[in-house]
Coordinates of N, CA, C and O in Angstrom, one line a residue:
M1 N 165.8 139.5 34.2 CA 165.1 138.7 34.9 C 163.6 139.5 34.7 O 164.1 140.7 35.0
S2 N 162.9 138.6 34.2 CA 161.5 139.8 34.3 C 160.5 139.7 35.5 O 161.0 138.7 36.4
S3 N 159.9 140.7 35.7 CA 159.4 140.8 37.1 C 157.9 139.8 36.5 O 157.4 139.4 36.0
L4 N 157.2 139.6 37.6 CA 156.1 138.4 37.5 C 154.9 139.1 38.3 O 154.9 139.9 39.1
S5 N 154.6 139.7 36.6 CA 153.6 140.4 36.9 C 151.8 139.9 37.1 O 151.1 140.9 36.4
L6 N 151.8 139.1 36.4 CA 150.6 138.2 36.4 C 150.3 137.0 37.8 O 151.2 136.2 37.6
D7 N 149.5 137.1 37.8 CA 148.4 136.4 39.1 C 147.8 135.5 38.3 O 147.0 135.6 38.1
I8 N 148.4 134.1 39.1 CA 147.3 133.3 39.0 C 146.1 133.2 40.1 O 146.6 132.4 40.8
F9 N 145.3 133.0 39.9 CA 143.5 132.8 40.2 C 142.9 131.2 40.0 O 142.8 131.2 39.0
K10 N 142.2 130.7 41.3 CA 141.3 129.7 41.0 C 140.5 130.1 41.9 O 140.5 130.8 43.0
K11 N 138.8 130.6 41.2 CA 137.9 130.5 41.9 C 137.4 129.5 43.2 O 137.2 128.5 42.5
D12 N 137.3 129.9 44.5 CA 136.4 128.7 45.2 C 135.2 128.9 44.5 O 134.1 129.2 43.8
V13 N 134.6 127.3 45.9 CA 133.5 127.1 45.2 C 131.8 128.4 45.5 O 131.3 128.3 45.1
H14 N 132.9 129.4 46.2 CA 131.4 130.7 46.9 C 132.2 132.0 45.5 O 131.6 132.7 45.7
G15 N 133.0 131.8 44.2 CA 133.4 132.3 43.9 C 134.7 133.3 43.8 O 134.9 134.1 43.2
N16 N 134.9 133.2 44.9 CA 136.1 133.9 46.0 C 137.5 133.3 44.7 O 137.8 132.5 44.7
P17 N 138.3 134.7 44.9 CA 139.8 134.3 44.0 C 140.9 133.8 44.9 O 141.1 134.3 46.4
I18 N 141.3 132.2 44.8 CA 142.4 132.1 45.6 C 143.8 132.0 44.6 O 144.0 131.6 44.0
W19 N 144.7 132.8 44.8 CA 145.9 132.7 44.9 C 146.7 131.7 44.9 O 147.1 131.2 45.4
L20 N 147.1 131.2 43.5 CA 148.0 130.4 43.6 C 149.3 130.6 42.8 O 150.1 129.4 43.1
D21 N 149.7 131.1 41.9 CA 151.4 131.5 41.7 C 151.3 132.7 41.1 O 150.3 133.4 40.9
A22 N 152.3 133.2 40.7 CA 152.7 134.3 39.6 C 154.1 133.8 38.9 O 154.4 133.0 38.6
V23 N 153.2 134.7 36.9 CA 153.9 134.6 36.5 C 154.3 135.5 35.2 O 153.8 136.6 35.8
G24 N 155.8 135.2 34.7 CA 155.9 136.5 33.8 C 155.3 137.8 33.0 O 155.4 138.5 32.4
D25 N 154.6 136.6 32.3 CA 154.6 136.5 30.7 C 152.6 135.7 30.3 O 152.6 135.1 31.0
L26 N 152.1 136.5 29.3 CA 151.1 135.8 29.0 C 151.0 134.5 28.6 O 150.2 133.8 28.9
D27 N 152.0 134.2 27.8 CA 152.3 132.9 27.4 C 152.6 131.8 28.6 O 151.8 130.8 28.4
A28 N 153.2 132.6 29.5 CA 153.5 131.5 30.7 C 152.2 131.5 31.3 O 151.8 130.3 32.0
A29 N 150.9 132.5 31.3 CA 149.7 132.6 32.0 C 149.1 131.1 31.5 O 148.2 130.3 32.0
R30 N 148.8 131.6 29.9 CA 148.3 131.0 29.7 C 148.5 129.0 30.0 O 147.7 128.2 30.2
L31 N 149.8 128.4 29.8 CA 150.2 127.6 30.2 C 150.0 127.1 31.3 O 149.7 125.9 31.4
T32 N 150.4 128.2 32.5 CA 150.4 128.1 33.6 C 148.6 127.1 34.0 O 148.0 126.2 34.4
L33 N 147.5 128.1 33.3 CA 145.9 128.1 33.6 C 146.0 126.3 33.0 O 144.9 125.5 33.2
R34 N 146.3 126.3 32.1 CA 145.9 125.0 31.3 C 146.4 124.3 32.3 O 145.5 122.6 31.7
Q35 N 147.8 124.1 32.3 CA 147.8 122.9 33.7 C 147.0 122.8 34.3 O 147.0 121.6 34.9
L36 N 146.5 123.6 35.2 CA 146.1 123.6 36.6 C 144.9 122.7 35.7 O 144.4 122.0 36.7
A37 N 144.1 123.1 35.3 CA 142.4 123.0 34.5 C 142.6 121.6 34.3 O 142.0 120.8 34.3
S38 N 143.9 121.2 34.0 CA 143.6 119.7 32.9 C 144.1 118.9 34.2 O 143.6 117.2 34.3
V39 N 144.1 119.4 35.7 CA 144.5 118.3 36.9 C 143.1 118.4 37.7 O 142.5 117.2 38.2
I40 N 143.0 119.7 38.1 CA 141.3 120.1 39.0 C 140.7 120.6 38.3 O 141.2 121.7 37.7
P41 N 139.5 120.2 37.9 CA 138.1 121.2 37.5 C 138.0 122.3 38.1 O 138.5 122.2 39.2
G42 N 137.8 123.2 37.2 CA 137.4 124.6 37.8 C 137.5 125.6 37.2 O 137.9 125.4 36.2
E43 N 137.3 126.6 37.7 CA 137.8 128.2 37.0 C 139.0 129.2 37.2 O 139.3 128.9 38.5
Y44 N 140.0 129.2 36.5 CA 141.4 129.7 36.8 C 141.6 131.2 35.7 O 140.5 131.2 34.7
F45 N 142.0 132.0 36.7 CA 142.5 133.3 35.7 C 143.7 134.1 36.3 O 144.3 133.8 37.0
A46 N 144.1 134.6 35.5 CA 145.0 135.5 35.5 C 145.1 136.9 35.6 O 144.2 137.4 34.5
F47 N 145.9 137.5 36.2 CA 145.5 138.7 36.6 C 146.8 139.5 36.1 O 147.6 139.1 37.4
D48 N 146.3 140.3 35.8 CA 147.3 141.5 35.2 C 147.8 142.8 36.6 O 146.6 143.4 36.3
Q49 N 148.4 142.7 36.9 CA 148.7 143.6 38.1 C 149.3 145.0 37.4 O 148.8 145.7 38.1
N50 N 149.6 145.2 36.7 CA 149.7 146.5 35.5 C 148.4 147.1 35.2 O 148.9 148.3 35.3
I51 N 147.7 146.4 34.6 CA 146.7 147.1 34.0 C 145.6 146.6 35.0 O 144.3 147.2 35.1
H52 N 145.8 145.8 36.0 CA 144.1 145.6 37.1 C 142.9 144.8 36.7 O 142.3 145.3 36.4
Q53 N 143.7 144.3 35.6 CA 142.7 143.6 35.1 C 143.0 141.7 34.7 O 144.1 141.9 34.1
I54 N 141.5 141.2 34.3 CA 141.7 139.5 33.9 C 142.6 139.1 32.2 O 141.7 140.8 31.7
V55 N 143.5 138.4 31.9 CA 143.5 139.3 31.0 C 143.5 137.7 30.4 O 143.5 137.5 28.9
V56 N 143.4 136.7 31.0 CA 142.9 135.4 30.1 C 142.1 134.6 31.0 O 142.9 134.4 32.5
S57 N 141.7 133.3 31.1 CA 140.7 132.5 32.1 C 140.8 131.4 31.5 O 140.7 131.0 30.3
V58 N 140.4 130.4 32.2 CA 140.0 129.3 31.8 C 139.1 128.0 32.8 O 139.0 128.4 33.8
V59 N 138.0 127.4 32.1 CA 137.1 126.8 33.1 C 137.4 125.4 32.5 O 137.3 125.3 31.0
R60 N 137.1 124.9 33.1 CA 137.1 123.2 33.2 C 136.0 122.5 34.1 O 136.4 122.6 35.2
S61 N 134.8 121.7 33.5 CA 133.6 121.7 34.1 C 134.4 119.8 35.0 O 135.0 119.1 34.4
D62 N 133.6 119.2 35.4 CA 133.5 118.3 36.1 C 133.5 117.0 34.8 O 134.0 116.1 35.1
S63 N 132.7 117.2 33.6 CA 132.9 116.3 32.5 C 133.9 116.3 31.7 O 133.8 115.6 30.6
D64 N 135.1 116.5 32.2 CA 136.2 117.0 31.5 C 136.3 118.3 30.4 O 137.5 117.7 29.4
R65 N 135.5 118.2 29.7 CA 135.5 119.8 29.0 C 136.4 120.7 29.3 O 136.2 121.5 29.6
L66 N 137.6 120.9 28.3 CA 138.4 122.5 28.8 C 137.7 123.8 27.8 O 137.6 123.5 26.6
D67 N 137.5 124.2 28.4 CA 136.8 125.6 27.7 C 137.4 126.6 27.9 O 138.0 127.0 29.2
R68 N 138.6 127.5 26.8 CA 138.8 128.4 27.1 C 138.0 130.1 26.7 O 137.3 130.3 25.9
L69 N 138.0 130.8 27.8 CA 137.3 131.8 27.8 C 137.6 132.6 27.3 O 136.9 133.4 26.9
G70 N 138.9 133.4 27.5 CA 139.8 134.3 26.9 C 141.3 134.5 26.9 O 142.0 133.0 27.3
G71 N 141.9 135.1 26.1 CA 143.3 135.7 25.5 C 143.3 134.9 24.6 O 143.9 133.9 23.7

């Protein structure tokens, strides 16, 4: 059983992170971020609890363009 070491967040309109989910690895984080961004525009990111850093992020604007920023 893998530990859930990556937290998934969405930034609210004020730039504050809102926790959404936890996943076990970077591949799962990328998939989750893309799925979320495909449904609701916004800025999403995965935070690694072990190294205390954002490891991948995705932004989808209202114009339906999906931009991958990291990872």
